CSV table of C-alpha atoms (C1' of nucleotides) in Angstrom, one decimal:
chain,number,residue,atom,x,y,z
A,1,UNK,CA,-62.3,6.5,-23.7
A,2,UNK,CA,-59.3,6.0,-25.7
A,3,UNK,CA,-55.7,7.3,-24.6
A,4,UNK,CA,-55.9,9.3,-28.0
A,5,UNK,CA,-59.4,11.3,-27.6
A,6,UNK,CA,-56.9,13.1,-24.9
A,7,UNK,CA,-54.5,14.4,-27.7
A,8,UNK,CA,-57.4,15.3,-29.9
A,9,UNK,CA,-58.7,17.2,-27.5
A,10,UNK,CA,-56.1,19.4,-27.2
A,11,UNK,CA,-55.4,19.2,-31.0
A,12,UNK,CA,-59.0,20.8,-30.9
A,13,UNK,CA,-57.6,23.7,-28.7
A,14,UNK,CA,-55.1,24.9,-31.3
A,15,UNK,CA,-56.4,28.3,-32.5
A,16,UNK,CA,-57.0,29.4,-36.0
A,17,UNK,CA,-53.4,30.5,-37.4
A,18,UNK,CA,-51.5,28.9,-35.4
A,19,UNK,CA,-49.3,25.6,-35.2
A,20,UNK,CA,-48.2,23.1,-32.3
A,21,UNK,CA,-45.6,20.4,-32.2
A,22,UNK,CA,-46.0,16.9,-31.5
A,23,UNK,CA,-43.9,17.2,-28.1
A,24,UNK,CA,-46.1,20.1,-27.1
A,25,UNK,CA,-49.3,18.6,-27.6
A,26,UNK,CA,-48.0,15.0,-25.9
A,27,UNK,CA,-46.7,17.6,-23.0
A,28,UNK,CA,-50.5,19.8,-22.9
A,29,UNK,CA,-52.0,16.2,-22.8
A,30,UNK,CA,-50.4,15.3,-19.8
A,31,UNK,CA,-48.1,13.0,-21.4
A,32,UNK,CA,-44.7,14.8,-22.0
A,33,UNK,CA,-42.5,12.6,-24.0
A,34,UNK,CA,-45.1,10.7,-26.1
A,35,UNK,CA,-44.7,12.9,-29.3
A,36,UNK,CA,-44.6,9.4,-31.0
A,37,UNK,CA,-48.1,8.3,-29.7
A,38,UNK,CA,-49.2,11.5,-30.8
A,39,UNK,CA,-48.4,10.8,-34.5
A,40,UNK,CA,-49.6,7.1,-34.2
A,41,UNK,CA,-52.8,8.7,-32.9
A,42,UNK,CA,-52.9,11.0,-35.9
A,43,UNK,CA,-52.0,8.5,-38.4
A,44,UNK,CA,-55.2,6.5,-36.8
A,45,UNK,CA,-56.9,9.4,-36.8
A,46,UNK,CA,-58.2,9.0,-40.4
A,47,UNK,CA,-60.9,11.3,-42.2
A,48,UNK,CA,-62.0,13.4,-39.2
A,49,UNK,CA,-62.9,17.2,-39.9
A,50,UNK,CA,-63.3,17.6,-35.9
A,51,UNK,CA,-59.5,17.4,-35.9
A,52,UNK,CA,-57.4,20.4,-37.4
A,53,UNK,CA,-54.0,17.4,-37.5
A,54,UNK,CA,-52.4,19.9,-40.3
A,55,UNK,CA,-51.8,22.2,-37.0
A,56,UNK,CA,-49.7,19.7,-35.6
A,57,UNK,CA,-46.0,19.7,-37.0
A,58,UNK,CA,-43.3,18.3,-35.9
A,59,UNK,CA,-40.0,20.3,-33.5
A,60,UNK,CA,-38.6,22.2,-36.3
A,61,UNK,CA,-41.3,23.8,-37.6
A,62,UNK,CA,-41.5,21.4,-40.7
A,63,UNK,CA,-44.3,19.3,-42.1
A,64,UNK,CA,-43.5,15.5,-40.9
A,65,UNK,CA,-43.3,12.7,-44.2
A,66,UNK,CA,-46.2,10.1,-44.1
A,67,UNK,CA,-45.5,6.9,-44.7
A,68,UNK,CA,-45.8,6.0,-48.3
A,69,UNK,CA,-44.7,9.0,-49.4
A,70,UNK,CA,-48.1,10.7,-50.8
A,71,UNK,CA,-47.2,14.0,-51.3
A,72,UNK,CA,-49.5,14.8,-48.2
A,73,UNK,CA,-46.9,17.6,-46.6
A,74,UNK,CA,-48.2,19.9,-49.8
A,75,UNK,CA,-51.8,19.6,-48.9
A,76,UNK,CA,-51.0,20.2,-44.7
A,77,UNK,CA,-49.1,23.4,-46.3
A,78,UNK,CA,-52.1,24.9,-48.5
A,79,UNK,CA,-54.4,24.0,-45.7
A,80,UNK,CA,-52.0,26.3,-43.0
A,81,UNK,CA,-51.9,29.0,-45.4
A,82,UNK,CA,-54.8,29.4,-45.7
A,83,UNK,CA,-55.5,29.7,-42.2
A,84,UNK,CA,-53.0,32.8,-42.1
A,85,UNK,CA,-49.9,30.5,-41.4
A,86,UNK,CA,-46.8,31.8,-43.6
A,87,UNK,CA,-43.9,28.9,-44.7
A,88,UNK,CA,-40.5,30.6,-45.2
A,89,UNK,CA,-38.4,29.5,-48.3
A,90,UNK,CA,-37.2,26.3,-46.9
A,91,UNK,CA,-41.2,25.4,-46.0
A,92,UNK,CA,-41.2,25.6,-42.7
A,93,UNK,CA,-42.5,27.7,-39.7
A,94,UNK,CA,-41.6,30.4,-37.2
A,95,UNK,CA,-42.3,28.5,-34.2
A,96,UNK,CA,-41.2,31.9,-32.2
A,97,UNK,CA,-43.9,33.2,-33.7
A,98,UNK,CA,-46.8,30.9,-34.8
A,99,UNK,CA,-46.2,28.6,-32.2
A,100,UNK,CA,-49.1,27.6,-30.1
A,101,UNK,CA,-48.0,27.4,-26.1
B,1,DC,C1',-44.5,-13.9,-23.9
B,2,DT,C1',-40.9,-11.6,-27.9
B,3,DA,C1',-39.9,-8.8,-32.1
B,4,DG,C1',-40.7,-5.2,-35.4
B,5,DT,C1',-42.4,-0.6,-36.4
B,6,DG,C1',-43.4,4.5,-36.5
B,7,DA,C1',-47.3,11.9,-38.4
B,8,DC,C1',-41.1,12.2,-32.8
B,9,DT,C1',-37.2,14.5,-30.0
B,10,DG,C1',-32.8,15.7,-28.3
B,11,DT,C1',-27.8,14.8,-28.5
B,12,DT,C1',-23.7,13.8,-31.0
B,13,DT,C1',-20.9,13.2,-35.4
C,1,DA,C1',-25.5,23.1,-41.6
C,2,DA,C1',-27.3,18.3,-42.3
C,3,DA,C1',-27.0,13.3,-41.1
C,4,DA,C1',-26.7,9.6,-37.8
C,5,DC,C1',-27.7,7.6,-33.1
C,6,DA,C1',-30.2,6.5,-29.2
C,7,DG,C1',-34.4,6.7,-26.2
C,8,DC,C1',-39.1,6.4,-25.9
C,9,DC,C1',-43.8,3.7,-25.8
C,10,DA,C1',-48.3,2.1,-28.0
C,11,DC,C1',-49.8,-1.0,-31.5
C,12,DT,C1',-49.6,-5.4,-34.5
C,13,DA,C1',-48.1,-10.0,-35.8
DNA sequence: CTAGTGACTGTTT
DNA sequence: AAAACAGCCACTA
């Protein structure tokens, strides 16, 4: 089993509604401090439905840029709201409040 | 083995 | 407030 299934799996725990950062899934994985290898995991990630990754933003409560610049931080939005998740005017989340501990 | 890179984070300008 | 810097570690060439 890869090192990755682990931050899936708690990717997997994130309930409906709600958002978690990078550092606090690495740190729920048992990994604190690998934020970065949770992204690289992510980005490996692929096509996977089992994985809600759109719930997984980055520590200010903003959608993080892919590379090649695809536009993908719209799609992550629409995908949030419509799981109840609200984006203020500058786009990004109340982390006091949607936050996933 | 070394070097470069990245869905990040926290501190300092 | 936003931008720049440094630290971090797995993966690829």
């Amino acid at each position: 089993m890869s090192s990755h299934a682990r931050f899936y799996d708690v990717v997997r725990r994130i309930p409906r509604g709600r958002v978690a950062t990078y550092g606090g899934v690495a740190r729920a994985a048992g990994s604190p401090g690998a934020a970065r290898r949770v992204g690289y995991a992510l980005a490996a990630l692929g096509d996977r439905d089992d994985v809600p990754w759109h719930r997984v933003i980055n520590s200010k409560g903003e959608v993080s840029r892919r590379s090649g610049g695809t536009g993908f931080e719209h799609v992550q939005r629409a995908l949030l709201e419509s799981e109840g998740v609200v984006f203020d005017a500058r786009g990004r989340v109340d982390l006091d409040h949607y936050g996933w501990p």
